[in-house]
Backbone as numpy.savetxt, mean C-alpha at the origin, in Angstrom:
# Nx Ny Nz CAx CAy CAz Cx Cy Cz
25.46 -3.45 -10.61 24.70 -2.87 -9.52 23.72 -3.93 -9.00
23.64 -4.12 -7.68 22.74 -5.14 -7.14 21.27 -4.71 -7.23
20.40 -5.71 -7.25 18.96 -5.46 -7.24 18.43 -5.67 -5.83
17.52 -4.82 -5.43 16.90 -4.89 -4.10 15.40 -5.05 -4.26
14.84 -5.92 -3.42 13.39 -6.10 -3.39 12.81 -5.06 -2.43
11.85 -4.29 -2.91 11.25 -3.23 -2.12 9.73 -3.41 -2.16
9.09 -3.12 -1.03 7.63 -3.21 -0.93 7.08 -1.82 -0.64
6.05 -1.44 -1.40 5.34 -0.18 -1.17 3.90 -0.54 -0.82
3.46 -0.12 0.36 2.07 -0.31 0.77 1.37 1.04 0.72
0.24 1.09 0.03 -0.51 2.33 -0.15 -1.89 2.14 0.46
-2.28 3.07 1.33 -3.60 3.02 1.97 -4.25 4.40 1.89
-5.58 4.39 1.83 -6.29 5.65 1.92 -6.00 6.28 3.27
-5.93 7.61 3.30 -5.74 8.31 4.57 -6.92 7.99 5.48
-6.69 7.97 6.79 -7.76 7.58 7.73 -9.05 8.39 7.58
-8.93 9.64 7.20 -10.12 10.49 7.10 -10.88 10.33 5.78
-10.35 9.51 4.86 -10.99 9.28 3.56 -11.87 8.03 3.64
-13.12 8.14 3.20 -14.03 7.02 3.17 -13.51 5.93 2.24
-13.60 4.67 2.67 -13.13 3.53 1.88 -14.35 2.69 1.46
-14.98 3.01 0.33 -16.18 2.27 -0.07 -15.92 0.80 -0.37
-14.75 0.46 -0.90 -14.44 -0.95 -1.16 -14.32 -1.71 0.15
-13.61 -1.14 1.09 -13.49 -1.77 2.40 -14.83 -1.92 3.08
-15.69 -0.91 2.95 -17.02 -0.97 3.55 -17.87 -2.07 2.91
-17.78 -2.20 1.58 -18.53 -3.24 0.88 -18.09 -4.64 1.32
-16.77 -4.83 1.45 -16.26 -6.13 1.90 -16.70 -6.39 3.33
-16.61 -5.38 4.18 -17.02 -5.52 5.57 -18.49 -5.89 5.67
-19.33 -5.28 4.84 -20.76 -5.58 4.84 -21.05 -6.98 4.30
-20.21 -7.47 3.41 -20.44 -8.78 2.80 -20.06 -9.95 3.71
-19.17 -9.72 4.66 -18.71 -10.82 5.51 -19.85 -11.56 6.21
-20.74 -10.85 6.94 -21.83 -11.57 7.62 -22.78 -12.26 6.63
-22.97 -11.66 5.46 -23.85 -12.27 4.45 -23.28 -13.60 3.95
-21.97 -13.77 4.07 -21.32 -15.00 3.65 -21.14 -15.98 4.81
-21.72 -15.63 5.97 -21.62 -16.50 7.13 -20.29 -16.37 7.87
-19.56 -15.30 7.59 -18.27 -15.07 8.24 -18.43 -14.03 9.35
-17.53 -14.03 10.33 -17.64 -13.03 11.39 -17.48 -11.62 10.83
-18.19 -10.69 11.42 -18.08 -9.29 11.01 -16.73 -8.74 11.44
-16.17 -7.87 10.64 -14.91 -7.20 10.99 -15.23 -5.92 11.75
-14.47 -5.65 12.79 -14.66 -4.42 13.54 -14.26 -3.23 12.68
-13.20 -3.38 11.92 -12.74 -2.35 10.99 -12.06 -3.05 9.82
-12.25 -2.50 8.62 -11.66 -3.11 7.45 -11.39 -2.02 6.42
-10.15 -1.93 5.95 -9.78 -0.98 4.91 -8.95 -1.73 3.89
-9.09 -1.37 2.64 -8.39 -2.06 1.57 -7.42 -1.10 0.90
-6.21 -1.58 0.62 -5.19 -0.75 -0.02 -4.48 -1.51 -1.12
-3.30 -1.01 -1.48 -2.48 -1.63 -2.54 -1.15 -2.07 -1.94
-0.67 -3.20 -2.41 0.62 -3.76 -2.00 1.43 -3.94 -3.28
2.52 -3.20 -3.43 3.32 -3.23 -4.66 4.71 -3.76 -4.31
5.16 -4.77 -5.06 6.50 -5.33 -4.87 7.35 -4.94 -6.06
8.52 -4.36 -5.80 9.42 -3.88 -6.84 10.79 -4.52 -6.68
11.47 -4.68 -7.78 12.87 -5.05 -7.77 13.60 -3.91 -8.47
14.46 -3.20 -7.73 15.15 -2.04 -8.31 16.66 -2.20 -8.16
17.37 -1.70 -9.14 18.83 -1.70 -9.06 19.28 -0.40 -8.41
20.19 -0.53 -7.45 20.70 0.63 -6.73 22.06 0.30 -6.15
22.78 1.33 -5.78 24.11 1.16 -5.17 24.01 0.50 -3.80
22.94 0.84 -3.05 22.78 0.30 -1.70 21.31 0.32 -1.32
21.00 -0.16 -0.10 19.61 -0.23 0.35 18.96 1.15 0.40
19.71 2.13 0.88 19.16 3.49 0.97 18.79 4.02 -0.42
19.59 3.72 -1.41 19.30 4.14 -2.77 18.06 3.47 -3.31
17.89 2.19 -3.00 16.70 1.45 -3.45 15.45 2.01 -2.80
15.54 2.30 -1.50 14.39 2.88 -0.80 14.06 4.28 -1.34
15.09 5.05 -1.67 14.87 6.39 -2.23 14.17 6.30 -3.58
14.59 5.37 -4.42 13.95 5.19 -5.73 12.48 4.81 -5.56
12.21 3.87 -4.67 10.84 3.41 -4.46 9.98 4.53 -3.87
10.55 5.34 -3.01 9.82 6.47 -2.44 9.42 7.45 -3.53
10.35 7.74 -4.43 10.04 8.63 -5.56 8.94 8.03 -6.42
9.02 6.73 -6.71 7.98 6.07 -7.51 6.62 6.18 -6.82
6.60 5.99 -5.50 5.35 6.06 -4.76 4.78 7.48 -4.77
5.65 8.46 -4.62 5.20 9.86 -4.62 4.64 10.29 -5.98
5.28 9.83 -7.06 4.94 10.30 -8.40 3.84 9.47 -9.06
3.85 8.14 -8.87 2.96 7.29 -9.65 2.11 6.32 -8.84
2.68 5.70 -7.82 2.00 4.60 -7.15 0.93 5.04 -6.16
0.96 6.29 -5.74 -0.04 6.77 -4.78 -0.56 8.14 -5.22
-1.70 8.49 -4.67 -2.26 9.83 -4.84 -2.07 10.52 -3.50
-1.08 11.41 -3.38 -0.75 12.00 -2.08 -1.87 12.83 -1.46
-2.87 13.20 -2.23 -3.98 13.96 -1.69 -4.85 13.08 -0.80
-5.05 11.82 -1.21 -5.96 10.95 -0.45 -5.31 9.69 0.11
-4.04 9.44 -0.23 -3.39 8.19 0.20 -2.07 8.45 0.93
-1.76 7.57 1.86 -0.46 7.51 2.52 0.24 6.26 2.01
1.56 6.25 2.10 2.29 5.04 1.69 3.46 4.81 2.63
3.90 3.57 2.66 5.11 3.22 3.39 5.99 2.39 2.44
7.30 2.52 2.62 8.27 1.83 1.78 9.21 1.05 2.69
9.46 -0.21 2.33 10.38 -1.04 3.13 11.05 -2.04 2.22
12.16 -2.55 2.67 12.83 -3.63 1.94 12.00 -4.89 2.08
11.88 -5.64 0.99 11.04 -6.84 1.00 11.81 -8.09 1.31
């Protein structure tokens, strides 16, 4: 069975406060860097999964994201081939 590289990006939902992103945004000017108009921080997960085809690999990664890699109450995720 072939292995497929899959990427899962997880971000807080837009309506959820992002304290880490806010802290980084506040720190930029203190470091002499330009201020960001908006800044949010998330997770980027790279997986290698064995599957019959691309659709199967994406389905596996979606299940992983739903069950373990994200908190569906406060986070959204996207899955794509890497």
